[in-house]
Amino acid sequence: MIQNHTIMQYFEWHTNGDGNHWNRLKEDAPNLKERGIDAVWIPPVTKADNVANPGYSVYDVYDLGEFDQKGEVRTKYGTKKELKAAIKACHDNDIKVYVDIVMNHKAGADETEVFKVVEVDAENRMKVISEPFDIEAYTKFTFPGRKNKYSKFKWNYNHFNGTDYDHKTGKTGIYKILGENKDWNENVDDEKGNFDYLMFCNIDYKHPDVRKEMIEWGKWLIDELDIDGMRLDAIKHIESYFIRDFVHAMNEHSEKPFYFVGEFWLPDLETNENFLTDADYALDLFDVKLHYNFKEASERGQGYDLRQLFDKTLVQENPLNAVTFVDNHDSQPGEALESFVKDWFKPLAYASILLRYDGFPVIFYGDYYGIGGEMPIDGKQAMIDTLLFIRKNKAYGLQDDYFDHEHVIGWVRRGAKEVENSGCAVIMNSSTEEAQKQMFVGKERRGQVWLDYNNIREDEVIIDDDGNGLFKVNPGSVSVYCQKDL
């Protein structure tokens, strides 16, 4: 039987740091499966530079909450034992687990070293703005709490090509490390001249020992946790050919089909396609352009032409490599890439990723369960659950688009024989007035009664002899009509 699949990003930036997140996932797994979630993207499982960090300030990639390092044994989310139990619970409920992998940088080094650098312009990393000078920086990682278990590899300044803090003077900047064959990696995003450097100690993937160690670590992680895939963080800052080699190595090593999605945070289709070419199309990418289209539509309201909602998006041009999302931990309020979609448009955006033919959609934990922190936001679980139900049970078959009005668009999924009573008609409206649209759902459906499964409209739509229905929608809303259950 055919089935639509859906990912949940199972965290937000302010996820409770009480160390019980893995336990919550373990308990939640049966509920997630029942709701229609088939995979979870979990936060970084590796030890960060402090226990409150969400995991992106990576200290030790071999410490999954097992060793007393950086003041705690556990990570923000729990211990290694609890992590393994959560993954097992997901697998017991037929949910795949994708781990967030941070390979761009390291933080929280154990010792300082003195070496030569030049300072570069923060807005143009190709422009040197100082003579060579000695810096004392935290670049030596010895992991004393782990005592060489799993790996004897120790990191030092030779394994990095940039850092941002001079311990000797207390000054911050972007300091390029000097040495033989030492430079920024070339096959990275060209924003700021060269966007290899992002933060902390920047890993140098030109170094053969680094490439070997990180690939061996990836294999170890697959074996240690029995995971099903990886979400690769900040890949526009990482040598694209290393990403290609890493993905191929993991696929060769894994004994089961293994999934990859990369975060290339740039809403430019050509740049995304160039990266996919470099990486042999061996992974999917998040559709950042679609996210920004949602944001713009939510902010402009009637000033936005809904017919352009999918223009220049990955899901439109490269649907087999597109992972669609509405918001995530980076785009939520107060974060570095804040670009949060406004509340009124969230149902329209989620309908756009969950009920269409193309794309692998992701539900954001913060949209589902709510966002914490100083600016808390309530979750929209009921709205998303309804759309998940429709995706799981109704949104199948060929798709006909009705993108024929700037404020009112729609599409029909014709249904599939393998899924009983499947098929749906979606209509969304960004105007301030009620609207309607005639859409064809199939001559074989004449006489059927269709209802709004979103429970917003109370209309009963009777399909006419030609297979058409006249579907209505409220202002600033989306309605999803399906055949009335007999």
CSV table of C-alpha atoms in Angstrom, one decimal:
chain,number,residue,atom,x,y,z
A,1,MET,CA,0.0,0.0,0.0
A,2,ILE,CA,1.3,3.5,-0.8
A,3,GLN,CA,1.7,5.9,2.1
A,4,ASN,CA,2.8,9.5,2.5
A,5,HIS,CA,5.7,10.0,4.8
A,6,THR,CA,6.3,13.0,7.2
A,7,ILE,CA,9.3,14.1,9.3
A,8,MET,CA,9.0,15.9,12.6
A,9,GLN,CA,11.9,18.2,13.8
A,10,TYR,CA,11.7,17.0,17.4
A,11,PHE,CA,13.1,20.1,19.1
A,12,GLU,CA,13.1,23.9,19.1
A,13,TRP,CA,15.8,26.3,20.3
A,14,HIS,CA,14.4,26.5,23.8
A,15,THR,CA,13.6,22.9,24.3
A,16,ASN,CA,13.6,22.1,28.0
A,17,GLY,CA,17.2,21.6,29.2
A,18,ASP,CA,16.3,19.4,32.1
A,19,GLY,CA,18.0,16.4,30.5
A,20,ASN,CA,14.7,14.5,29.9
A,21,HIS,CA,14.2,15.3,26.2
A,22,TRP,CA,15.2,11.8,25.1
A,23,ASN,CA,12.9,10.3,27.7
A,24,ARG,CA,10.0,12.5,26.4
A,25,LEU,CA,10.7,11.3,22.8
A,26,LYS,CA,10.7,7.7,24.1
A,27,GLU,CA,7.2,8.2,25.7
A,28,ASP,CA,5.9,10.2,22.7
A,29,ALA,CA,6.9,7.7,20.0
A,30,PRO,CA,3.6,5.8,19.9
A,31,ASN,CA,1.6,9.1,19.7
A,32,LEU,CA,3.8,10.4,16.9
A,33,LYS,CA,3.2,7.3,14.8
A,34,GLU,CA,-0.5,7.5,15.4
A,35,ARG,CA,-0.6,11.1,14.2
A,36,GLY,CA,1.2,10.3,11.0
A,37,ILE,CA,4.9,10.9,11.8
A,38,ASP,CA,7.3,8.4,10.1
A,39,ALA,CA,10.6,10.0,11.0
A,40,VAL,CA,12.1,12.3,13.6
A,41,TRP,CA,15.0,14.7,13.1
A,42,ILE,CA,16.5,14.9,16.6
A,43,PRO,CA,19.0,17.6,17.8
A,44,PRO,CA,22.7,17.2,18.0
A,45,VAL,CA,23.5,14.2,20.2
A,46,THR,CA,27.2,15.1,20.8
A,47,LYS,CA,28.6,16.9,23.8
A,48,ALA,CA,28.6,20.7,23.5
A,49,ASP,CA,30.8,23.2,25.3
A,50,ASN,CA,28.2,23.5,28.0
A,51,VAL,CA,25.2,21.5,29.1
A,52,ALA,CA,22.7,24.3,28.3
A,53,ASN,CA,23.8,24.6,24.7
A,54,PRO,CA,21.3,23.1,22.1
A,55,GLY,CA,24.3,21.2,20.7
A,56,TYR,CA,25.7,23.4,17.9
A,57,SER,CA,28.7,24.4,19.9
A,58,VAL,CA,30.3,21.0,19.5
A,59,TYR,CA,33.0,19.9,21.9
A,60,ASP,CA,33.4,16.1,21.6
A,61,VAL,CA,31.7,14.2,18.8
A,62,TYR,CA,32.4,10.8,20.5
A,63,ASP,CA,30.7,11.9,23.8
A,64,LEU,CA,26.9,11.2,23.4
A,65,GLY,CA,26.2,11.8,27.1
A,66,GLU,CA,28.6,9.2,28.5
A,67,PHE,CA,31.6,11.0,30.0
A,68,ASP,CA,32.0,13.6,32.7
A,69,GLN,CA,33.1,16.5,30.5
A,70,LYS,CA,32.2,20.2,30.4
A,71,GLY,CA,30.6,19.9,33.9
A,72,GLU,CA,28.1,17.1,33.2
A,73,VAL,CA,27.8,13.6,31.9
A,74,ARG,CA,24.6,14.2,30.1
A,75,THR,CA,24.0,16.6,27.2
A,76,LYS,CA,21.2,19.1,27.3
A,77,TYR,CA,18.8,16.3,26.2
A,78,GLY,CA,19.9,13.4,28.4
A,79,THR,CA,22.4,10.5,28.6
A,80,LYS,CA,23.6,8.2,26.0
A,81,LYS,CA,21.6,5.3,27.6
A,82,GLU,CA,18.5,7.4,27.4
A,83,LEU,CA,19.2,8.4,23.8
A,84,LYS,CA,19.6,4.8,22.8
A,85,ALA,CA,16.3,3.9,24.5
A,86,ALA,CA,14.5,6.7,22.7
A,87,ILE,CA,15.9,5.5,19.3
A,88,LYS,CA,14.7,2.0,20.1
A,89,ALA,CA,11.2,3.3,21.0
A,90,CYS,CA,11.1,5.1,17.7
A,91,HIS,CA,12.1,2.0,15.8
A,92,ASP,CA,9.6,-0.2,17.8
A,93,ASN,CA,6.9,2.2,16.5
A,94,ASP,CA,8.3,2.2,12.9
A,95,ILE,CA,9.7,5.7,13.1
A,96,LYS,CA,13.0,6.4,11.5
A,97,VAL,CA,15.6,8.6,13.4
A,98,TYR,CA,17.7,11.2,11.7
A,99,VAL,CA,20.4,12.8,13.8
A,100,ASP,CA,21.6,16.4,13.4
A,101,ILE,CA,25.3,16.4,12.5
A,102,VAL,CA,27.4,19.5,13.1
A,103,MET,CA,30.8,19.1,11.3
A,104,ASN,CA,31.7,22.8,10.6
A,105,HIS,CA,33.4,23.8,13.8
A,106,LYS,CA,34.4,22.8,17.3
A,107,ALA,CA,34.1,24.8,20.6
A,108,GLY,CA,35.3,24.6,24.2
A,109,ALA,CA,38.9,23.5,23.6
A,110,ASP,CA,40.8,22.1,26.6
A,111,GLU,CA,44.1,24.1,26.1
A,112,THR,CA,45.5,27.1,24.3
A,113,GLU,CA,48.2,27.1,21.6
A,114,VAL,CA,50.3,29.9,20.1
A,115,PHE,CA,50.5,30.1,16.3
A,116,LYS,CA,50.5,32.6,13.5
A,117,VAL,CA,47.4,34.2,11.9
A,118,VAL,CA,46.3,37.1,9.9
A,119,GLU,CA,43.1,39.0,10.6
A,120,VAL,CA,40.6,39.2,7.7
A,121,ASP,CA,37.7,41.5,7.0
A,122,ALA,CA,34.5,40.1,8.5
A,123,GLU,CA,32.5,41.2,5.4
A,124,ASN,CA,35.2,39.9,2.9
A,125,ARG,CA,37.2,37.0,4.3
A,126,MET,CA,39.5,37.1,1.2
A,127,LYS,CA,40.7,40.6,2.3
A,128,VAL,CA,43.6,40.5,4.8
A,129,ILE,CA,43.7,43.5,7.2
A,130,SER,CA,46.8,42.8,9.3
A,131,GLU,CA,50.4,41.6,9.1
A,132,PRO,CA,51.0,38.0,10.3
A,133,PHE,CA,51.2,37.9,14.1
A,134,ASP,CA,51.1,35.3,16.9
A,135,ILE,CA,47.8,34.5,18.6
A,136,GLU,CA,47.1,32.4,21.7
A,137,ALA,CA,43.9,30.5,21.1
A,138,TYR,CA,41.9,27.7,22.4
A,139,THR,CA,42.4,25.1,19.7
A,140,LYS,CA,43.8,22.1,21.5
A,141,PHE,CA,41.1,19.4,22.1
A,142,THR,CA,42.4,16.4,24.3
A,143,PHE,CA,39.1,15.2,25.8
A,144,PRO,CA,40.6,14.2,29.2
A,145,GLY,CA,37.3,12.8,30.4
A,146,ARG,CA,37.0,10.3,27.6
A,147,LYS,CA,40.5,8.9,28.0
A,148,ASN,CA,40.9,7.9,24.3
A,149,LYS,CA,37.8,5.6,24.3
A,150,TYR,CA,36.4,5.2,20.7
A,151,SER,CA,39.1,7.5,19.2
A,152,LYS,CA,42.7,8.6,20.1
A,153,PHE,CA,42.5,11.6,17.7
A,154,LYS,CA,43.5,14.9,19.3
A,155,TRP,CA,42.7,18.2,17.6
A,156,ASN,CA,45.1,21.1,17.4
A,157,TYR,CA,45.5,24.3,15.4
A,158,ASN,CA,46.8,22.4,12.4
A,159,HIS,CA,43.3,20.8,12.0
A,160,PHE,CA,41.6,24.2,11.7
A,161,ASN,CA,41.9,27.1,9.3
A,162,GLY,CA,40.3,29.9,11.4
A,163,THR,CA,39.3,31.0,14.9
A,164,ASP,CA,37.7,34.1,16.4
A,165,TYR,CA,39.3,34.8,19.8
A,166,ASP,CA,42.8,35.8,21.0
A,167,HIS,CA,43.2,34.7,24.6
A,168,LYS,CA,46.4,36.7,25.0
A,169,THR,CA,44.8,40.1,24.1
A,170,GLY,CA,41.1,39.3,24.7
A,171,LYS,CA,40.3,40.5,21.3
A,172,THR,CA,37.8,38.9,18.9
A,173,GLY,CA,37.9,38.9,15.1
A,174,ILE,CA,38.2,36.5,12.2
A,175,TYR,CA,41.7,35.1,12.3
A,176,LYS,CA,42.9,33.0,9.4
A,177,ILE,CA,45.5,30.4,10.5
A,178,LEU,CA,48.8,30.4,8.6
A,179,GLY,CA,50.8,27.4,7.5
A,180,GLU,CA,51.6,25.1,4.7
A,181,ASN,CA,48.6,24.4,2.5
A,182,LYS,CA,46.5,26.5,4.9
A,183,ASP,CA,43.7,28.6,3.5
A,184,TRP,CA,40.0,28.8,3.3
A,185,ASN,CA,38.3,25.8,1.6
A,186,GLU,CA,37.3,26.8,-1.9
A,187,ASN,CA,34.1,24.9,-2.6
A,188,VAL,CA,31.9,26.8,-0.2
A,189,ASP,CA,29.4,29.6,-0.5
A,190,ASP,CA,30.9,32.8,-1.9
A,191,GLU,CA,29.0,35.1,0.4
A,192,LYS,CA,31.4,37.4,2.3
A,193,GLY,CA,34.1,36.6,-0.3
A,194,ASN,CA,34.4,33.1,1.1
A,195,PHE,CA,32.0,31.7,3.7
A,196,ASP,CA,34.1,28.8,4.9
A,197,TYR,CA,34.4,30.5,8.3
A,198,LEU,CA,31.3,30.6,10.4
A,199,MET,CA,32.2,30.4,14.1
A,200,PHE,CA,34.6,29.0,16.8
A,201,CYS,CA,37.4,26.8,15.6
A,202,ASN,CA,36.7,26.2,11.9
A,203,ILE,CA,37.5,22.7,10.8
A,204,ASP,CA,39.8,22.5,7.8
A,205,TYR,CA,38.6,19.8,5.4
A,206,LYS,CA,41.8,20.2,3.2
A,207,HIS,CA,43.6,18.3,6.0
A,208,PRO,CA,43.7,14.6,5.1
A,209,ASP,CA,43.7,13.5,8.8
A,210,VAL,CA,40.6,15.6,9.4
A,211,ARG,CA,38.7,14.1,6.5
A,212,LYS,CA,39.7,10.6,7.6
A,213,GLU,CA,38.7,11.2,11.2
A,214,MET,CA,35.3,12.7,10.5
A,215,ILE,CA,34.4,9.9,8.1
A,216,GLU,CA,35.5,7.3,10.6
A,217,TRP,CA,33.4,9.1,13.3
A,218,GLY,CA,30.3,9.1,11.0
A,219,LYS,CA,30.6,5.3,10.6
A,220,TRP,CA,31.0,4.9,14.3
A,221,LEU,CA,27.9,6.9,15.0
A,222,ILE,CA,25.8,4.8,12.6
A,223,ASP,CA,27.0,1.6,14.3
A,224,GLU,CA,26.7,3.0,17.8
A,225,LEU,CA,23.2,4.3,17.5
A,226,ASP,CA,21.6,2.3,14.7
A,227,ILE,CA,20.3,5.6,13.2
A,228,ASP,CA,18.5,5.8,9.8
A,229,GLY,CA,19.9,9.1,8.5
A,230,MET,CA,21.5,12.4,9.2
A,231,ARG,CA,20.7,16.1,8.9
A,232,LEU,CA,23.9,17.9,7.9
A,233,ASP,CA,24.2,21.4,9.5
A,234,ALA,CA,25.6,24.5,7.9
A,235,ILE,CA,26.8,22.8,4.7
A,236,LYS,CA,27.2,26.0,2.7
A,237,HIS,CA,30.3,26.6,5.0
A,238,ILE,CA,31.8,23.1,4.4
A,239,GLU,CA,33.8,21.9,1.4
A,240,SER,CA,31.1,20.5,-0.9
A,241,TYR,CA,33.3,17.7,-2.2
A,242,PHE,CA,33.9,16.5,1.4
A,243,ILE,CA,30.1,16.4,1.9
A,244,ARG,CA,29.9,14.3,-1.2
A,245,ASP,CA,32.6,11.9,0.0
A,246,PHE,CA,31.1,11.7,3.5
A,247,VAL,CA,27.6,10.9,2.2
A,248,HIS,CA,29.0,8.2,-0.1
A,249,ALA,CA,31.1,6.7,2.7
A,250,MET,CA,28.1,6.5,5.0
A,251,ASN,CA,25.9,4.9,2.4
A,252,GLU,CA,28.6,2.3,1.7
A,253,HIS,CA,29.0,1.6,5.4
A,254,SER,CA,25.3,1.4,6.4
A,255,GLU,CA,23.7,-2.0,6.2
A,256,LYS,CA,20.3,-0.4,5.5
A,257,PRO,CA,19.1,2.5,3.3
A,258,PHE,CA,20.4,5.7,4.8
A,259,TYR,CA,18.9,9.2,4.4
A,260,PHE,CA,20.6,12.6,4.2
A,261,VAL,CA,19.2,16.1,4.2
A,262,GLY,CA,21.5,19.1,4.2
A,263,GLU,CA,20.9,22.6,5.5
A,264,PHE,CA,22.1,25.0,2.8
A,265,TRP,CA,20.6,28.2,4.1
A,266,LEU,CA,20.4,30.3,1.0
A,267,PRO,CA,17.2,31.0,-0.9
A,268,ASP,CA,18.9,31.0,-4.3
A,269,LEU,CA,17.9,28.2,-6.6
A,270,GLU,CA,21.0,28.2,-8.8
A,271,THR,CA,23.4,28.1,-5.8
A,272,ASN,CA,21.4,25.2,-4.3
A,273,GLU,CA,21.5,23.3,-7.6
A,274,ASN,CA,25.3,24.0,-8.0
A,275,PHE,CA,25.8,22.4,-4.6
A,276,LEU,CA,23.7,19.4,-5.4
A,277,THR,CA,25.8,19.0,-8.6
A,278,ASP,CA,29.0,19.1,-6.6
A,279,ALA,CA,27.6,16.6,-4.2
A,280,ASP,CA,26.4,14.2,-6.9
A,281,TYR,CA,22.8,14.8,-5.9
A,282,ALA,CA,23.5,12.3,-3.1
A,283,LEU,CA,21.4,14.1,-0.5
A,284,ASP,CA,18.3,16.3,-0.2
A,285,LEU,CA,18.2,20.0,0.7
A,286,PHE,CA,15.8,22.0,2.8
A,287,ASP,CA,13.7,24.3,0.6
A,288,VAL,CA,14.8,27.6,2.1
A,289,LYS,CA,13.3,29.6,-0.8
A,290,LEU,CA,9.9,28.1,-0.1
A,291,HIS,CA,10.2,29.1,3.6
A,292,TYR,CA,11.0,32.7,2.6
A,293,ASN,CA,8.1,32.7,0.2
A,294,PHE,CA,5.8,31.7,3.1
A,295,LYS,CA,7.3,34.4,5.2
A,296,GLU,CA,6.7,37.1,2.5
A,297,ALA,CA,3.2,35.9,1.8
A,298,SER,CA,2.4,36.0,5.6
A,299,GLU,CA,3.7,39.6,5.9
A,300,ARG,CA,2.2,41.1,2.7
A,301,GLY,CA,-1.2,39.5,2.8
A,302,GLN,CA,-3.3,40.8,-0.1
A,303,GLY,CA,-0.1,42.4,-1.4
A,304,TYR,CA,1.4,39.0,-2.3
A,305,ASP,CA,0.4,37.1,-5.4
A,306,LEU,CA,-0.2,33.5,-4.2
A,307,ARG,CA,0.4,32.2,-7.8
A,308,GLN,CA,4.1,32.9,-7.1
A,309,LEU,CA,4.2,30.8,-3.9
A,310,PHE,CA,6.3,28.1,-5.4
A,311,ASP,CA,8.3,30.2,-7.8
A,312,LYS,CA,12.1,29.5,-7.9
A,313,THR,CA,11.8,26.8,-5.1
A,314,LEU,CA,13.6,23.5,-4.9
A,315,VAL,CA,10.3,21.7,-4.7
A,316,GLN,CA,9.2,23.2,-8.0
A,317,GLU,CA,12.4,22.6,-9.9
A,318,ASN,CA,14.1,19.7,-8.1
A,319,PRO,CA,11.2,17.9,-6.3
A,320,LEU,CA,13.1,14.7,-5.7
A,321,ASN,CA,15.7,16.5,-3.6
A,322,ALA,CA,13.4,19.0,-1.8
A,323,VAL,CA,12.6,18.8,1.9
A,324,THR,CA,9.9,21.3,2.6
A,325,PHE,CA,9.3,23.1,5.9
A,326,VAL,CA,7.5,26.1,7.3
A,327,ASP,CA,9.8,27.1,10.2
A,328,ASN,CA,12.6,25.7,12.3
A,329,HIS,CA,14.8,26.3,15.3
A,330,ASP,CA,16.9,28.9,13.3
A,331,SER,CA,14.0,30.9,11.9
A,332,GLN,CA,12.0,31.1,15.2
A,333,PRO,CA,11.8,34.5,17.0
A,334,GLY,CA,15.0,35.7,18.5
A,335,GLU,CA,17.4,33.4,16.6
A,336,ALA,CA,20.2,34.2,14.2
A,337,LEU,CA,18.1,33.5,11.0
A,338,GLU,CA,14.8,34.8,12.4
A,339,SER,CA,12.2,34.8,9.7
A,340,PHE,CA,9.1,33.4,11.4
A,341,VAL,CA,6.0,32.9,9.3
A,342,LYS,CA,3.0,34.8,10.8
A,343,ASP,CA,0.4,32.9,12.6
A,344,TRP,CA,-2.5,33.5,10.2
A,345,PHE,CA,-0.6,32.0,7.3
A,346,LYS,CA,0.7,28.9,9.2
A,347,PRO,CA,-2.4,26.7,8.2
A,348,LEU,CA,-1.9,27.8,4.6
A,349,ALA,CA,1.8,27.0,4.7
A,350,TYR,CA,1.4,23.6,6.3
A,351,ALA,CA,-1.3,22.7,3.8
A,352,SER,CA,1.2,23.7,1.1
A,353,ILE,CA,3.8,21.2,2.3
A,354,LEU,CA,1.6,18.4,3.6
A,355,LEU,CA,-1.1,18.1,0.9
A,356,ARG,CA,0.9,18.4,-2.3
A,357,TYR,CA,2.4,15.7,-4.4
A,358,ASP,CA,6.1,16.8,-4.2
A,359,GLY,CA,8.5,17.3,-1.4
A,360,PHE,CA,9.3,15.5,1.9
A,361,PRO,CA,7.7,17.7,4.5
A,362,VAL,CA,8.9,18.5,8.0
A,363,ILE,CA,6.7,19.5,11.0
A,364,PHE,CA,8.4,21.9,13.4
A,365,TYR,CA,8.3,20.9,17.1
A,366,GLY,CA,7.9,24.6,18.0
A,367,ASP,CA,4.8,24.9,15.8
A,368,TYR,CA,3.4,21.7,17.1
A,369,TYR,CA,4.1,21.7,20.8
A,370,GLY,CA,4.9,25.4,21.3
A,371,ILE,CA,8.0,27.5,21.8
A,372,GLY,CA,9.6,28.3,25.2
A,373,GLY,CA,12.1,30.9,26.3
A,374,GLU,CA,11.4,34.6,26.9
A,375,MET,CA,9.0,34.9,24.0
A,376,PRO,CA,6.8,31.8,24.4
A,377,ILE,CA,4.4,30.9,21.6
A,378,ASP,CA,1.6,28.4,21.8
A,379,GLY,CA,1.6,25.3,19.6
A,380,LYS,CA,-0.9,24.6,16.9
A,381,GLN,CA,-1.3,20.9,17.4
A,382,ALA,CA,-4.9,20.6,16.5
A,383,MET,CA,-4.5,22.4,13.2
A,384,ILE,CA,-1.5,20.3,12.3
A,385,ASP,CA,-3.0,17.1,13.4
A,386,THR,CA,-5.9,17.6,11.1
A,387,LEU,CA,-3.6,18.2,8.1
A,388,LEU,CA,-1.5,15.2,9.1
A,389,PHE,CA,-4.7,13.1,9.1
A,390,ILE,CA,-5.6,14.3,5.6
A,391,ARG,CA,-2.0,13.7,4.4
A,392,LYS,CA,-2.0,10.2,5.8
A,393,ASN,CA,-5.5,9.2,4.6
A,394,LYS,CA,-6.6,11.4,1.7
A,395,ALA,CA,-3.8,13.3,-0.1
A,396,TYR,CA,-3.0,10.8,-2.8
A,397,GLY,CA,-3.0,10.6,-6.6
A,398,LEU,CA,-2.4,13.0,-9.5
A,399,GLN,CA,-2.4,16.7,-8.8
A,400,ASP,CA,-4.2,19.4,-10.7
A,401,ASP,CA,-3.3,23.0,-9.8
A,402,TYR,CA,-5.7,26.0,-9.9
A,403,PHE,CA,-3.2,28.8,-9.6
A,404,ASP,CA,-5.5,31.2,-11.5
A,405,HIS,CA,-6.1,34.1,-9.1
A,406,GLU,CA,-3.6,36.2,-7.1
A,407,HIS,CA,-5.4,35.8,-3.8
A,408,VAL,CA,-7.2,32.5,-4.2
A,409,ILE,CA,-5.4,29.3,-5.3
A,410,GLY,CA,-6.2,25.7,-5.1
A,411,TRP,CA,-5.3,22.2,-6.1
A,412,VAL,CA,-6.9,18.8,-6.4
A,413,ARG,CA,-5.4,15.4,-5.5
A,414,ARG,CA,-7.4,12.9,-7.6
A,415,GLY,CA,-7.0,10.0,-5.1
A,416,ALA,CA,-5.4,6.5,-5.5
A,417,LYS,CA,-7.2,3.2,-5.9
A,418,GLU,CA,-5.0,1.7,-3.2
A,419,VAL,CA,-6.2,4.2,-0.6
A,420,GLU,CA,-10.0,3.9,0.0
A,421,ASN,CA,-12.0,7.2,-0.3
A,422,SER,CA,-8.8,9.1,-0.9
A,423,GLY,CA,-8.5,12.4,-2.8
A,424,CYS,CA,-8.9,16.0,-1.7
A,425,ALA,CA,-9.5,19.6,-2.9
A,426,VAL,CA,-7.5,22.4,-1.3
A,427,ILE,CA,-8.5,26.0,-1.5
A,428,MET,CA,-6.6,28.9,0.1
A,429,ASN,CA,-7.4,32.6,0.3
A,430,SER,CA,-5.2,35.5,1.3
A,431,SER,CA,-7.9,38.1,0.8
A,432,THR,CA,-10.2,39.7,3.3
A,433,GLU,CA,-13.3,38.4,1.7
A,434,GLU,CA,-14.9,35.0,1.3
A,435,ALA,CA,-14.0,33.3,-2.0
A,436,GLN,CA,-14.9,30.2,-4.0
A,437,LYS,CA,-13.4,28.2,-6.8
A,438,GLN,CA,-14.7,25.5,-9.1
A,439,MET,CA,-12.4,22.6,-9.4
A,440,PHE,CA,-12.6,19.2,-11.2
A,441,VAL,CA,-12.3,16.1,-9.0
A,442,GLY,CA,-13.3,13.5,-11.5
A,443,LYS,CA,-16.5,12.4,-13.4
A,444,GLU,CA,-16.6,9.2,-11.4
A,445,ARG,CA,-17.3,11.2,-8.3
A,446,ARG,CA,-20.5,12.8,-9.5
A,447,GLY,CA,-23.1,12.9,-6.8
A,448,GLN,CA,-20.6,12.6,-4.0
A,449,VAL,CA,-20.8,14.9,-1.0
A,450,TRP,CA,-17.5,16.6,0.0
A,451,LEU,CA,-16.9,18.3,3.4
A,452,ASP,CA,-14.3,20.6,4.7
A,453,TYR,CA,-12.1,18.3,6.8
A,454,ASN,CA,-10.5,21.4,8.4
A,455,ASN,CA,-13.9,22.0,10.0
A,456,ILE,CA,-13.9,25.7,9.1
A,457,ARG,CA,-16.6,25.7,6.5
A,458,GLU,CA,-19.9,23.9,7.1
A,459,ASP,CA,-20.8,23.6,3.4
A,460,GLU,CA,-21.7,20.3,1.8
A,461,VAL,CA,-20.3,20.3,-1.7
A,462,ILE,CA,-22.1,18.1,-4.1
A,463,ILE,CA,-20.0,17.0,-7.1
A,464,ASP,CA,-21.9,17.7,-10.4
A,465,ASP,CA,-22.4,15.5,-13.4
A,466,ASP,CA,-19.2,16.8,-15.0
A,467,GLY,CA,-17.1,16.0,-11.9
A,468,ASN,CA,-16.8,19.6,-10.7
A,469,GLY,CA,-17.3,21.0,-7.2
A,470,LEU,CA,-17.8,24.6,-6.1
A,471,PHE,CA,-15.5,24.9,-3.1
A,472,LYS,CA,-15.7,27.9,-0.7
A,473,VAL,CA,-13.1,29.3,1.7
A,474,ASN,CA,-13.1,32.0,4.4
A,475,PRO,CA,-11.0,35.1,4.3
A,476,GLY,CA,-7.3,34.5,5.2
A,477,SER,CA,-7.9,30.8,5.5
A,478,VAL,CA,-7.6,27.4,3.9
A,479,SER,CA,-10.2,24.7,3.6
A,480,VAL,CA,-9.6,21.1,2.6
A,481,TYR,CA,-12.5,19.2,1.1
A,482,CYS,CA,-12.7,15.4,1.0
A,483,GLN,CA,-15.4,12.9,0.3
A,484,LYS,CA,-17.9,12.5,3.2
A,485,ASP,CA,-17.3,9.2,5.0
A,486,LEU,CA,-20.1,6.8,4.4
